[in-house]
Amino acid sequence: MKKYLFLLAFGFMLGACTENNVNEFELDPSDLVIKAGTICGWCAQNDTLIISGQSFRYVNYVQCNTTNPSVRKTGRLAAAETELLLKKLDFSEFKKLDLNSCNVCVDGCDDWITITQGSETHSIRFGRNDSKLQSIQAFVDQLNALKSKYSGNN
């Protein structure tokens, strides 16, 4: 029961978007928070990467153990990593996407990304290799590379 309540709450969180007039061309990395993760049915995977400025936090939970992560890393991104990620982020294209898959509902996997810039937040949840990601695929690939690096799957 707790699992379904968590998934329901998670779904509401990911489906929420707030908007105001923020100039996409002036992304200030000190004001930008990027959260990305994967959640799979049967607790096959549940991880989160949070990037704020040049700081990161990566957490991976296995076997439904949400209180004791198997991997927990924090640190600072190299300036080149931050620059490359921000170059690939087109926030205006990201905000156009309205994706809210539920592969996890049938024991599959969903990847999710939430970006907050100032008071503006947008979230998407999607299946791997979703063709609707084409406009931000380079950004998604870069996030996945960072997740892989910090998960130890390198």
Tab-separated table of C-alpha atoms in Angstrom:
chain	number	residue	atom	x	y	z
A	1	MET	CA	0.000	0.000	0.000
A	2	LYS	CA	2.821	2.400	0.882
A	3	LYS	CA	4.378	1.766	-2.530
A	4	TYR	CA	1.207	2.852	-4.328
A	5	LEU	CA	0.798	5.940	-2.171
A	6	PHE	CA	4.425	6.876	-2.901
A	7	LEU	CA	3.874	6.372	-6.634
A	8	LEU	CA	0.692	8.432	-6.549
A	9	ALA	CA	2.401	11.280	-4.677
A	10	PHE	CA	5.389	11.041	-7.004
A	11	GLY	CA	3.085	11.221	-10.026
A	12	PHE	CA	1.369	14.356	-8.753
A	13	MET	CA	4.739	15.965	-8.088
A	14	LEU	CA	5.995	15.185	-11.574
A	15	GLY	CA	2.813	16.346	-13.247
A	16	ALA	CA	2.967	19.801	-11.728
A	17	CYS	CA	4.321	22.768	-13.633
A	18	THR	CA	4.490	26.393	-12.644
A	19	GLU	CA	5.370	29.156	-15.011
A	20	ASN	CA	6.190	32.806	-14.983
A	21	ASN	CA	8.105	35.042	-17.354
A	22	VAL	CA	11.718	33.944	-16.964
A	23	ASN	CA	14.060	34.759	-19.793
A	24	GLU	CA	15.358	31.372	-21.002
A	25	PHE	CA	18.472	32.985	-22.415
A	26	GLU	CA	19.713	34.004	-18.992
A	27	LEU	CA	19.981	30.696	-17.166
A	28	ASP	CA	21.926	31.416	-14.017
A	29	PRO	CA	23.549	28.164	-12.871
A	30	SER	CA	23.505	29.384	-9.269
A	31	ASP	CA	19.690	29.588	-9.479
A	32	LEU	CA	19.198	26.364	-11.439
A	33	VAL	CA	18.347	23.018	-9.843
A	34	ILE	CA	18.224	19.887	-11.980
A	35	LYS	CA	16.851	16.656	-10.546
A	36	ALA	CA	16.859	13.450	-12.543
A	37	GLY	CA	16.239	9.850	-11.716
A	38	THR	CA	14.907	6.464	-12.626
A	39	ILE	CA	12.262	4.428	-10.873
A	40	CYS	CA	11.408	0.846	-11.804
A	41	GLY	CA	8.793	-1.641	-10.733
A	42	TRP	CA	9.777	-4.427	-8.370
A	43	CYS	CA	12.328	-1.978	-6.920
A	44	ALA	CA	14.744	-2.878	-9.695
A	45	GLN	CA	16.083	0.683	-9.726
A	46	ASN	CA	15.396	3.851	-7.784
A	47	ASP	CA	18.006	6.572	-8.077
A	48	THR	CA	18.209	10.355	-8.035
A	49	LEU	CA	20.827	12.852	-9.179
A	50	ILE	CA	20.447	16.424	-7.953
A	51	ILE	CA	22.572	19.201	-9.448
A	52	SER	CA	22.527	22.667	-7.941
A	53	GLY	CA	25.133	25.096	-9.211
A	54	GLN	CA	28.272	22.980	-9.341
A	55	SER	CA	27.240	20.721	-6.458
A	56	PHE	CA	25.753	17.287	-6.959
A	57	ARG	CA	24.153	14.568	-4.873
A	58	TYR	CA	23.557	11.062	-6.194
A	59	VAL	CA	21.547	8.463	-4.275
A	60	ASN	CA	20.621	4.924	-5.321
A	61	TYR	CA	18.226	2.712	-3.385
A	62	VAL	CA	18.014	-1.022	-4.089
A	63	GLN	CA	15.473	-3.650	-3.128
A	64	CYS	CA	12.884	-1.105	-1.926
A	65	ASN	CA	15.191	0.091	0.843
A	66	THR	CA	14.397	3.814	0.854
A	67	THR	CA	16.055	4.493	4.211
A	68	ASN	CA	19.526	3.110	3.532
A	69	PRO	CA	20.855	3.845	0.034
A	70	SER	CA	23.336	1.463	-1.532
A	71	VAL	CA	25.169	4.380	-3.158
A	72	ARG	CA	25.350	7.913	-1.807
A	73	LYS	CA	27.753	10.423	-3.311
A	74	THR	CA	28.066	14.173	-2.999
A	75	GLY	CA	30.595	16.577	-4.405
A	76	ARG	CA	31.261	19.227	-6.965
A	77	LEU	CA	31.005	18.951	-10.716
A	78	ALA	CA	33.986	20.048	-12.730
A	79	ALA	CA	33.417	23.428	-14.372
A	80	ALA	CA	33.621	21.732	-17.788
A	81	GLU	CA	30.865	19.252	-16.810
A	82	THR	CA	28.567	22.050	-15.680
A	83	GLU	CA	29.260	24.084	-18.803
A	84	LEU	CA	28.627	21.112	-21.103
A	85	LEU	CA	25.355	20.246	-19.362
A	86	LEU	CA	24.076	23.830	-19.508
A	87	LYS	CA	25.046	24.127	-23.198
A	88	LYS	CA	22.825	21.146	-23.933
A	89	LEU	CA	19.886	22.436	-21.894
A	90	ASP	CA	17.267	24.291	-23.896
A	91	PHE	CA	14.874	25.210	-21.095
A	92	SER	CA	12.246	26.579	-23.480
A	93	GLU	CA	12.173	23.243	-25.381
A	94	PHE	CA	12.121	21.314	-22.104
A	95	LYS	CA	9.102	23.313	-20.896
A	96	LYS	CA	7.194	22.452	-24.092
A	97	LEU	CA	7.308	18.747	-23.267
A	98	ASP	CA	4.251	17.299	-21.590
A	99	LEU	CA	5.321	13.745	-20.760
A	100	ASN	CA	3.983	11.733	-17.863
A	101	SER	CA	4.464	8.049	-18.595
A	102	CYS	CA	3.709	5.336	-16.091
A	103	ASN	CA	5.777	2.371	-17.167
A	104	VAL	CA	6.516	1.779	-13.485
A	105	CYS	CA	2.790	1.127	-13.019
A	106	VAL	CA	3.219	-2.109	-14.984
A	107	ASP	CA	6.608	-3.021	-13.472
A	108	GLY	CA	8.614	-1.157	-16.113
A	109	CYS	CA	10.918	1.824	-15.663
A	110	ASP	CA	10.368	5.566	-15.896
A	111	ASP	CA	13.057	8.207	-16.107
A	112	TRP	CA	12.164	11.639	-14.807
A	113	ILE	CA	13.641	15.128	-14.879
A	114	THR	CA	12.601	18.180	-12.881
A	115	ILE	CA	14.202	21.550	-13.574
A	116	THR	CA	13.706	24.574	-11.363
A	117	GLN	CA	14.889	27.996	-12.483
A	118	GLY	CA	13.977	30.671	-9.969
A	119	SER	CA	10.258	30.302	-9.281
A	120	GLU	CA	9.636	28.268	-12.441
A	121	THR	CA	9.520	24.449	-12.317
A	122	HIS	CA	8.786	21.877	-14.988
A	123	SER	CA	8.860	18.080	-14.738
A	124	ILE	CA	8.625	15.232	-17.200
A	125	ARG	CA	8.469	11.464	-16.750
A	126	PHE	CA	9.201	9.247	-19.726
A	127	GLY	CA	10.223	5.817	-20.946
A	128	ARG	CA	13.714	5.205	-22.220
A	129	ASN	CA	14.220	6.023	-25.897
A	130	ASP	CA	10.972	8.013	-26.068
A	131	SER	CA	10.907	9.687	-29.497
A	132	LYS	CA	9.258	12.793	-28.005
A	133	LEU	CA	12.584	13.625	-26.302
A	134	GLN	CA	14.292	14.427	-29.592
A	135	SER	CA	14.434	18.176	-28.908
A	136	ILE	CA	16.306	17.632	-25.609
A	137	GLN	CA	17.981	14.268	-26.291
A	138	ALA	CA	21.526	15.655	-26.023
A	139	PHE	CA	20.684	17.041	-22.565
A	140	VAL	CA	19.109	13.722	-21.469
A	141	ASP	CA	22.170	11.828	-22.718
A	142	GLN	CA	24.482	14.150	-20.763
A	143	LEU	CA	22.422	13.688	-17.577
A	144	ASN	CA	22.517	9.919	-18.057
A	145	ALA	CA	26.293	10.058	-18.485
A	146	LEU	CA	26.605	11.942	-15.185
A	147	LYS	CA	24.270	9.489	-13.427
A	148	SER	CA	26.334	6.593	-14.749
A	149	LYS	CA	29.561	8.249	-13.631
A	150	TYR	CA	28.363	8.814	-10.074
A	151	SER	CA	26.569	5.494	-9.738
A	152	GLY	CA	29.846	3.670	-10.201
A	153	ASN	CA	28.624	2.020	-13.422
A	154	ASN	CA	31.443	3.619	-15.331
